[in-house]
mmCIF file of C-alpha atoms in Angstrom:
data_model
loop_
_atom_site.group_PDB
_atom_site.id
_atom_site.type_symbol
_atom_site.label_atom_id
_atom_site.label_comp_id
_atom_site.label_asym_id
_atom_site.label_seq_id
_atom_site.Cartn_x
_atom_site.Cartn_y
_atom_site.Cartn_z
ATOM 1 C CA UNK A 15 42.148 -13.074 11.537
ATOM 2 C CA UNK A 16 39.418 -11.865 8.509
ATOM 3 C CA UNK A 17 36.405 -15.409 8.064
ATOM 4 C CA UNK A 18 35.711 -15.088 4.555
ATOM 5 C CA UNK A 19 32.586 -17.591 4.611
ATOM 6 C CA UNK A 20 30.274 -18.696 2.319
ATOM 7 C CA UNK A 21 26.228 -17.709 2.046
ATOM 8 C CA UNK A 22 25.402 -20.943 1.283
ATOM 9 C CA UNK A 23 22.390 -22.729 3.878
ATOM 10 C CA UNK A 24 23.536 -24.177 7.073
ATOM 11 C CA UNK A 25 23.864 -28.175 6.861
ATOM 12 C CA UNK A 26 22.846 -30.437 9.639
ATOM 13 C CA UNK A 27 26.802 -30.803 10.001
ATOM 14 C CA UNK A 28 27.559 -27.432 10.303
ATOM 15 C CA UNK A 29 24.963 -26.470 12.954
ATOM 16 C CA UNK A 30 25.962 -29.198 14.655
ATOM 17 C CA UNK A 31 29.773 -28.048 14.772
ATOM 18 C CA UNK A 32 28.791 -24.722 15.832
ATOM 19 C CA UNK A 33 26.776 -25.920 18.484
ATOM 20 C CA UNK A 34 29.647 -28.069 19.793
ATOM 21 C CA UNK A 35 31.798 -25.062 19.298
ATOM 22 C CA UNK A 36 29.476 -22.446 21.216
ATOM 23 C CA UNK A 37 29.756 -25.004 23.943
ATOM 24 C CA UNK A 38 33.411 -25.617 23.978
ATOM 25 C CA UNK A 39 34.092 -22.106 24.236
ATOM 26 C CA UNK A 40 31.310 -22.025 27.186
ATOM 27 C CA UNK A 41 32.774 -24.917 29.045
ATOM 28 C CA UNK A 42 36.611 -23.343 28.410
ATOM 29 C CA UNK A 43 35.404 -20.500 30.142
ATOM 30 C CA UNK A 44 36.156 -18.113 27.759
ATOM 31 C CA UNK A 45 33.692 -14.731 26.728
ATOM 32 C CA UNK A 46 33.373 -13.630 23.346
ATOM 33 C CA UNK A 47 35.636 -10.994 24.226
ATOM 34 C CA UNK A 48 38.395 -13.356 25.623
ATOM 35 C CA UNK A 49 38.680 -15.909 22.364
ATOM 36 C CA UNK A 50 38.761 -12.810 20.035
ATOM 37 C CA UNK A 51 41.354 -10.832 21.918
ATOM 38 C CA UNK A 52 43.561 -14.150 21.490
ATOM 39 C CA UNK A 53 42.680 -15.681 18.100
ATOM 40 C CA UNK A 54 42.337 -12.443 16.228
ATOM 41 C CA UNK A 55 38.980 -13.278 15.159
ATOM 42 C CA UNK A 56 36.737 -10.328 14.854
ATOM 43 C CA UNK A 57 33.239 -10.828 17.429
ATOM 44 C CA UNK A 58 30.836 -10.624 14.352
ATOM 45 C CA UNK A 59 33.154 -13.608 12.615
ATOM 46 C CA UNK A 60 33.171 -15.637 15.879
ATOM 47 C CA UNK A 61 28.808 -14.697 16.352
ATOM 48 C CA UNK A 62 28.124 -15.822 13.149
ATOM 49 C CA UNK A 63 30.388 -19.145 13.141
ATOM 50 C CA UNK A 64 28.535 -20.105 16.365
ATOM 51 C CA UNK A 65 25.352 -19.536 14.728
ATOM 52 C CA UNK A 66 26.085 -21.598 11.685
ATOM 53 C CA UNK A 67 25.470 -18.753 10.127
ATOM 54 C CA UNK A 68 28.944 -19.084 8.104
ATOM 55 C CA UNK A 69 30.708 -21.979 7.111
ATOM 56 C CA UNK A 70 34.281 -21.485 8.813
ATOM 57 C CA UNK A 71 37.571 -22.052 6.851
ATOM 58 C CA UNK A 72 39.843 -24.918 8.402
ATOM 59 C CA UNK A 73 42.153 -22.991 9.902
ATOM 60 C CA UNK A 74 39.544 -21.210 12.052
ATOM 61 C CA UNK A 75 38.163 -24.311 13.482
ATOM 62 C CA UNK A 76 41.869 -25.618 14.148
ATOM 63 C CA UNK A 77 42.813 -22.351 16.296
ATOM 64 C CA UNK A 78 39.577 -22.303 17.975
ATOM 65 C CA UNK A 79 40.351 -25.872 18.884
ATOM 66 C CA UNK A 80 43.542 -25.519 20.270
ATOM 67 C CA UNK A 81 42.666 -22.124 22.492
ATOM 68 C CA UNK A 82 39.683 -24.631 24.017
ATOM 69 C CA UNK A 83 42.258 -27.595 24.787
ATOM 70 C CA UNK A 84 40.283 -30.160 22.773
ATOM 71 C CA UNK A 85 41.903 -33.754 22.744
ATOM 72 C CA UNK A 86 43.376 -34.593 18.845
ATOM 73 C CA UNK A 87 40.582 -37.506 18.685
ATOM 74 C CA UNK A 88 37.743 -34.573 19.386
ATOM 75 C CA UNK A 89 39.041 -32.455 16.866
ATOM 76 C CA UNK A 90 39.642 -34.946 14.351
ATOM 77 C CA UNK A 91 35.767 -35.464 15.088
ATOM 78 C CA UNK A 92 34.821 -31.848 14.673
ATOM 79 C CA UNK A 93 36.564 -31.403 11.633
ATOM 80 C CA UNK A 94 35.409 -34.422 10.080
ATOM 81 C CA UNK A 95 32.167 -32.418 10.748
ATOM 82 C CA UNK A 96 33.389 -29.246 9.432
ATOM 83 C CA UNK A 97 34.761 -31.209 5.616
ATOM 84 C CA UNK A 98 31.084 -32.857 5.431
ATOM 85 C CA UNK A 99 29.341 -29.435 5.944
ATOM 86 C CA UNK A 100 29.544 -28.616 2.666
ATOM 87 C CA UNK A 101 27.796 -31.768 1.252
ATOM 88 C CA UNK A 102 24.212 -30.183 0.547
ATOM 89 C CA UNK A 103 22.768 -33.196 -0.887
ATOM 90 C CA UNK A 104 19.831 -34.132 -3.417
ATOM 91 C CA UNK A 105 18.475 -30.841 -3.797
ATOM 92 C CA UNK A 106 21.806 -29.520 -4.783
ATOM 93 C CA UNK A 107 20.972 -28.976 -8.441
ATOM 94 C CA UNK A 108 17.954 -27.254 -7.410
ATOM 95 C CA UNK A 109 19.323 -24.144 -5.534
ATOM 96 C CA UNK A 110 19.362 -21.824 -7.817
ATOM 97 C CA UNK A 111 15.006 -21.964 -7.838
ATOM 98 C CA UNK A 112 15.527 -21.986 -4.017
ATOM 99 C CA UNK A 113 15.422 -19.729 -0.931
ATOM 100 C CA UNK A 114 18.298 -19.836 1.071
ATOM 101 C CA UNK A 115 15.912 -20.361 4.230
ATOM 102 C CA UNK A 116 14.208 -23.389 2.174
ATOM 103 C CA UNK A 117 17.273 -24.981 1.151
ATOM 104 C CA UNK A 118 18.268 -25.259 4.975
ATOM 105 C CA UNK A 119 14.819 -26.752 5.679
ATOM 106 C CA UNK A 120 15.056 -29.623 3.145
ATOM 107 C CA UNK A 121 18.484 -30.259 4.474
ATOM 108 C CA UNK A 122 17.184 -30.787 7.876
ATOM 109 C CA UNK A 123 13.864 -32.152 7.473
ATOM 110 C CA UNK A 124 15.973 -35.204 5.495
ATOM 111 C CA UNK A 125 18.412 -36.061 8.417
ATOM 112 C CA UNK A 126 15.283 -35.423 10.669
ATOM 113 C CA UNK A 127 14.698 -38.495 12.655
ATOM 114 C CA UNK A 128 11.025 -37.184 13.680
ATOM 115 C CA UNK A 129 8.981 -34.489 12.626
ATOM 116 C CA UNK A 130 5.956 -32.928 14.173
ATOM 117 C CA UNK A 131 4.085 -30.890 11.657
ATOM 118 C CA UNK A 132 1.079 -28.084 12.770
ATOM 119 C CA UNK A 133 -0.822 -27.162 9.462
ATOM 120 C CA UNK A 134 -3.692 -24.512 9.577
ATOM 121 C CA UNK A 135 -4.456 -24.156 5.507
ATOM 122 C CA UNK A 136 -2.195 -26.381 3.599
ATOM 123 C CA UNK A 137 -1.819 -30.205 3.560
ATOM 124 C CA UNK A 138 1.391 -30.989 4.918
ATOM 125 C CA UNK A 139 4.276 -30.456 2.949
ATOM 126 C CA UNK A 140 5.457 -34.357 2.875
ATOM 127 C CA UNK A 141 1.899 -36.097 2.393
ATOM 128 C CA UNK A 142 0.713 -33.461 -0.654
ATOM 129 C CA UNK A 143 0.676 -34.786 -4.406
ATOM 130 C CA UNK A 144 2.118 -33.127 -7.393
ATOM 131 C CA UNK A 145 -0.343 -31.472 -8.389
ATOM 132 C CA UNK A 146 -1.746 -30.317 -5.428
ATOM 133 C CA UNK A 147 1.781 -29.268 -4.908
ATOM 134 C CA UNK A 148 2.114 -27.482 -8.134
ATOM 135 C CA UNK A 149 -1.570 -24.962 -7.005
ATOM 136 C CA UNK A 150 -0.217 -23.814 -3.875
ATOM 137 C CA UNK A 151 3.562 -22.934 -5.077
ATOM 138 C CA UNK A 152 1.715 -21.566 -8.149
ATOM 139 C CA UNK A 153 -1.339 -19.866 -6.469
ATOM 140 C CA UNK A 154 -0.127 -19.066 -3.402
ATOM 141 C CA UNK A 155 3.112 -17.502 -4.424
ATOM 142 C CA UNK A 156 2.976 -14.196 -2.020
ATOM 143 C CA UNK A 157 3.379 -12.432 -4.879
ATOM 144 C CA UNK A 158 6.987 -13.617 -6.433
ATOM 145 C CA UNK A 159 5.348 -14.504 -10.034
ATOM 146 C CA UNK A 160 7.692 -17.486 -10.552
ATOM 147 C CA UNK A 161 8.603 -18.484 -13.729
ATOM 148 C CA UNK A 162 7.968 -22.410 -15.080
ATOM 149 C CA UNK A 163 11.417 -23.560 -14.401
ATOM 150 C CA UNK A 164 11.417 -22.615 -10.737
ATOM 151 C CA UNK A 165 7.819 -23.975 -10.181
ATOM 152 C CA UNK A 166 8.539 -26.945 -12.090
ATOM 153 C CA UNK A 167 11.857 -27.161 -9.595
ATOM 154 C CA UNK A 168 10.278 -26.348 -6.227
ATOM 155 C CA UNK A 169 7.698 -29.344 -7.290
ATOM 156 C CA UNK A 170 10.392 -31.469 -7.500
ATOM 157 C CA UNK A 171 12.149 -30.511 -4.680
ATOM 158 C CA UNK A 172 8.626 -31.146 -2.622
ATOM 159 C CA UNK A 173 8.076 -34.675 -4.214
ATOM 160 C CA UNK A 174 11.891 -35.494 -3.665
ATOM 161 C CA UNK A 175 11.215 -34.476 0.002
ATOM 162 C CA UNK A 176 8.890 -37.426 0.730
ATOM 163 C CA UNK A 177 11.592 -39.772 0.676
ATOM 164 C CA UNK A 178 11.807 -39.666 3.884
ATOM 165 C CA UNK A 179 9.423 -42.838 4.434
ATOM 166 C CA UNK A 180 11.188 -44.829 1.875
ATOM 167 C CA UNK A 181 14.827 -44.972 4.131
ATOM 168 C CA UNK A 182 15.806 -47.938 5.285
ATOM 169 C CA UNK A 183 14.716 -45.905 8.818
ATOM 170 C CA UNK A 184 11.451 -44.037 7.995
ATOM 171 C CA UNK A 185 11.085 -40.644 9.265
ATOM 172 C CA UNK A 186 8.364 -40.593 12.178
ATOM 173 C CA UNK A 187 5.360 -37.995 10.993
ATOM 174 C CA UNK A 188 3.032 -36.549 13.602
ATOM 175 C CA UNK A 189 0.808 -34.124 11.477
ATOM 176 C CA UNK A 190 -1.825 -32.139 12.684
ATOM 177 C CA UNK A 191 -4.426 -30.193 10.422
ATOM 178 C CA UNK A 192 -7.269 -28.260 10.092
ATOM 179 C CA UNK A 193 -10.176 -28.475 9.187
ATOM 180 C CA UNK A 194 -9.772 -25.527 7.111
ATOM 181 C CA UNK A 195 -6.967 -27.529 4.736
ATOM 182 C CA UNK A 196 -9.440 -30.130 4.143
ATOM 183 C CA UNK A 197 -12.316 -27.808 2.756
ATOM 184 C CA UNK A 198 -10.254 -25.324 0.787
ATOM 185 C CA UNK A 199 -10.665 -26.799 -2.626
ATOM 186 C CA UNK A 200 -6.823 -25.711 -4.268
ATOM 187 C CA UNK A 201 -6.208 -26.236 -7.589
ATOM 188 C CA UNK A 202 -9.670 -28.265 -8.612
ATOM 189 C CA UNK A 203 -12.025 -30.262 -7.252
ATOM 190 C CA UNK A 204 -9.932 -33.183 -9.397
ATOM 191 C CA UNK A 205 -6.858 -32.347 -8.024
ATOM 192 C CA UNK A 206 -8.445 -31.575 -4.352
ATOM 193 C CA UNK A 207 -9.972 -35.140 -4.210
ATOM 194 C CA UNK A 208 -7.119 -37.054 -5.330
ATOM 195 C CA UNK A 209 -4.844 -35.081 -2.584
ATOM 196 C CA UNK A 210 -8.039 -35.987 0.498
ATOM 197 C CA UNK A 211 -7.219 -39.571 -0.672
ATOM 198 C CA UNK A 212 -3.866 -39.376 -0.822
ATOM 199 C CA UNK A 213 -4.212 -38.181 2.642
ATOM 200 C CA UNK A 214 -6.448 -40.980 3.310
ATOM 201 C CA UNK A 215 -3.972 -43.686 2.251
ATOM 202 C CA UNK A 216 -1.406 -42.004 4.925
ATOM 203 C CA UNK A 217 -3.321 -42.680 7.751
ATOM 204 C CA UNK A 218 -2.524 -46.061 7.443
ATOM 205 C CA UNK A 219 1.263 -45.753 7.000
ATOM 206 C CA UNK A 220 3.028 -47.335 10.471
ATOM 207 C CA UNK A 221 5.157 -44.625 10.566
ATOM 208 C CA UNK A 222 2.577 -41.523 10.020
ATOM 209 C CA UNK A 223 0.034 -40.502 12.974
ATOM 210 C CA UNK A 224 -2.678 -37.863 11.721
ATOM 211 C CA UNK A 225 -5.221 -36.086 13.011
ATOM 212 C CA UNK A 226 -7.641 -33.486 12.149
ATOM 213 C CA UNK A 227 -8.475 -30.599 14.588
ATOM 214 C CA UNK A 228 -12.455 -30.168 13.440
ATOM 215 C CA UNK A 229 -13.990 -26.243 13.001
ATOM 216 C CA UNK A 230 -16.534 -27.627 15.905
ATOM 217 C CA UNK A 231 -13.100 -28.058 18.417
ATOM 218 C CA UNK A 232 -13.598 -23.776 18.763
ATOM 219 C CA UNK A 233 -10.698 -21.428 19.088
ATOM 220 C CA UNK A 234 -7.119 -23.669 19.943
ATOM 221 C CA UNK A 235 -3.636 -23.101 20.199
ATOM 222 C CA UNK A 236 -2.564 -23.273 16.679
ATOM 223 C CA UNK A 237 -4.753 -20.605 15.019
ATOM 224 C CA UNK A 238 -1.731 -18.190 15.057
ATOM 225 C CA UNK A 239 0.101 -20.724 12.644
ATOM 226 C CA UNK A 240 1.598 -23.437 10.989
ATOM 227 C CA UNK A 241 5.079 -24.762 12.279
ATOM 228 C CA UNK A 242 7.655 -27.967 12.413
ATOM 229 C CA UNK A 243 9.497 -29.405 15.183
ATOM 230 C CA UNK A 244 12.537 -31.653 14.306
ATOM 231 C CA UNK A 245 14.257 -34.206 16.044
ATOM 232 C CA UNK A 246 17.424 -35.998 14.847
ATOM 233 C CA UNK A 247 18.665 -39.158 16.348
ATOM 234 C CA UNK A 248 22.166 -38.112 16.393
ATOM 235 C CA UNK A 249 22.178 -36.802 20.223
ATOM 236 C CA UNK A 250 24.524 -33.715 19.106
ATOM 237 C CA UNK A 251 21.759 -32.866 17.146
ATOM 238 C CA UNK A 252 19.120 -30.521 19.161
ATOM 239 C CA UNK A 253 15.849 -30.471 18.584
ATOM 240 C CA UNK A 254 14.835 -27.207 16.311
ATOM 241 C CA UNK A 255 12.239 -25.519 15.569
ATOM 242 C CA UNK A 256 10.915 -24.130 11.511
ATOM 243 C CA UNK A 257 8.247 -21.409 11.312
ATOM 244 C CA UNK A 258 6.920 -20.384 8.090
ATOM 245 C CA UNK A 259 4.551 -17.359 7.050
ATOM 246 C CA UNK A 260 3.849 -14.016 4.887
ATOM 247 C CA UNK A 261 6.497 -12.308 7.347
ATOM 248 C CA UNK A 262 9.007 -15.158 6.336
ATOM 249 C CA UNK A 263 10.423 -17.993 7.988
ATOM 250 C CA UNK A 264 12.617 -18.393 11.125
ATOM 251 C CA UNK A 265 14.517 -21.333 12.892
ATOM 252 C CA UNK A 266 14.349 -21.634 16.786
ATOM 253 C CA UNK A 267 16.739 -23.943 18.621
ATOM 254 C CA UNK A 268 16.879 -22.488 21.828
ATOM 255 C CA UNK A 269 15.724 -24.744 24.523
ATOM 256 C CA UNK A 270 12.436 -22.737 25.276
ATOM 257 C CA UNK A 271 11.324 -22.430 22.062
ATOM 258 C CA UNK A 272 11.581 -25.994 21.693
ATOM 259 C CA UNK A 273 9.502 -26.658 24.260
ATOM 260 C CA UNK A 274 6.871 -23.695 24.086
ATOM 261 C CA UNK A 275 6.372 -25.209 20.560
ATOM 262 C CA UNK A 276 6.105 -28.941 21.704
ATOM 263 C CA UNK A 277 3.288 -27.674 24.373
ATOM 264 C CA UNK A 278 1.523 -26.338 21.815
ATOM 265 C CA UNK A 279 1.488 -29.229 19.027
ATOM 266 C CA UNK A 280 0.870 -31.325 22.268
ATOM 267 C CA UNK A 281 -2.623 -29.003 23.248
ATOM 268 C CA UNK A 282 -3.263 -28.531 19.201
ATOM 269 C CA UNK A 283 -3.376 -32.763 18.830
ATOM 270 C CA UNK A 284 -5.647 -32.743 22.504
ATOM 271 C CA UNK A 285 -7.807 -30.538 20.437
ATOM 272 C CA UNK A 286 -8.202 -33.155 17.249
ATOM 273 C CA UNK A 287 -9.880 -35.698 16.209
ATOM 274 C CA UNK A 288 -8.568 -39.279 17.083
ATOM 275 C CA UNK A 289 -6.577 -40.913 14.118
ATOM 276 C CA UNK A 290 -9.372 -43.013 13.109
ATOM 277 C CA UNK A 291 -12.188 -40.527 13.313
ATOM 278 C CA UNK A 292 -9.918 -38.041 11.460
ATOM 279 C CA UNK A 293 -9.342 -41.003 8.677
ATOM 280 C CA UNK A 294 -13.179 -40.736 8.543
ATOM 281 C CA UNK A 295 -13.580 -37.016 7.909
ATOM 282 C CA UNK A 296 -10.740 -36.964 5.366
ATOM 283 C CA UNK A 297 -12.890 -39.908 3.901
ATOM 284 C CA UNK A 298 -16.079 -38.006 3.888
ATOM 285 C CA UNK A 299 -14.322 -34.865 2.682
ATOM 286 C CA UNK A 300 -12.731 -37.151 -0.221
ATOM 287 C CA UNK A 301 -16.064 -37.568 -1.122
ATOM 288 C CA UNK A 302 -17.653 -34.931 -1.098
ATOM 289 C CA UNK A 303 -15.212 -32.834 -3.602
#
């Protein structure tokens, strides 16, 4: 049996069916080897389907289903899942001015229950303005040169993010920065004292915690790099893990990433400033641009 499946970026939905698949097959007792051997489905197909990697066509899900003996309600469940995989929301009309990586990000972060958010030069993604927004995807572009349309989109696509905290359920924010992202003057001084007080007014959001890990706090755990731990209050929903940099950006789900990465944003925010003494120094800093 040949997958033909599409490129487009995993949905919330469809890592959450092949999660439920991978374990099906697991708990059926059946290798790799086993399920291809009787469905026909080539090992890459099945790897890739498992790894939301590829969106599977119907039929796959429904043969996969029936080798694992799932009840009729289950898979009525799973491919309820499986129809509402495709639904990439908001952003939709933005993907042509987006990385495939990205576009899986924004789907995420939005069904994200909670996020925990390690910065080491930037302002956190959710709490920046526009026009802070606009200098780093302009200036700090790695290189890619993009033209006005795709700047102008990505800045929307960053703005549109933050509506997270207007939900009926606001997303939970635990962000932790450095110092470093509070000095860097990007864009202007202007533009760099509008975003400290933006950041300012966030501290006192119910549903944001921030803290600032000083340059006196020394070497700590997050110097090697910014990252993002999600949680999602759907329980089928594992935690995951986002890391972004120069070498480009990864996901991490496994169980030990998840919790080698929560260990360190847990020693990172030991290492910072209290949330009202970091309120102060984004104050000060607000000031003093």
């Amino acid at each position: 049996m040949a997958e033909v499946a599409g490129r487009r970026a995993p949905t919330i939905r469809l890592r959450r069916l092949a999660s439920e698949l991978r374990r099906l097959r697991v708990e059926a007792k059946l290798t790799v080897e086993k399920v291809t051997k009787e469905t026909g489905l080539d090992q890459s197909s099945l790897y890739r389907i498992e790894r939301a990697l590829n969106k599977p066509q119907r039929r796959t899900v429904i043969t996969l289903l029936q080798l694992y003996q799932v009840e009729k309600d289950r898979q009525t469940t799973l491919l309820g899942w499986l129809k509402e995989s495709g639904q990439t929301g908001w952003f939709q009309v933005h993907e042509p001015f987006l990385p495939e990586q990205y576009q899986a990000y924004v789907a995420f972060e939005h069904e994200a229950e909670a996020l925990k958010n390690y910065e080491s030069l930037f302002i956190p993604g959710l709490l920046q303005t526009a026009e802070y927004a606009r200098a780093v995807i302009v200036d700090a572009d790695l290189g890619r040169s993009l033209d006005a349309d795709a700047a102008d989109s990505r800045v929307d696509v960053r703005m549109q993010r933050q509506s997270v905290f207007t939900r009926p359920v606001p997303m939970q924010l635990h962000a932790v920065v450095d110092e470093a992202a509070l000095r860097r003057e990007v864009g202007s001084a202007q533009i760099m004292r509008a975003q400290l007080e933006r950041l300012a007014h966030a501290c006192a959001l119910p549903n944001v915690r921030l803290q600032v890990v000083p340059f006196k706090a020394g070497a700590h755990p997050g110097m090697p790099g910014s990252f993002v731990i999600m949680d999602f209050a759907d329980p089928f929903d594992a935690p995951l893990v986002y890391v972004d940099g120069i070498a480009g950006d990864a996901f991490l789900e496994t169980g030990e990433d998840v919790a080698r990465f929560a260990r360190t944003f847990d020693l990172i925010a030991q290492a910072a400033l209290s949330p009202a003494q970091s309120k102060k120094m984004i104050q000060e800093a607000a000031k003093a641009a």
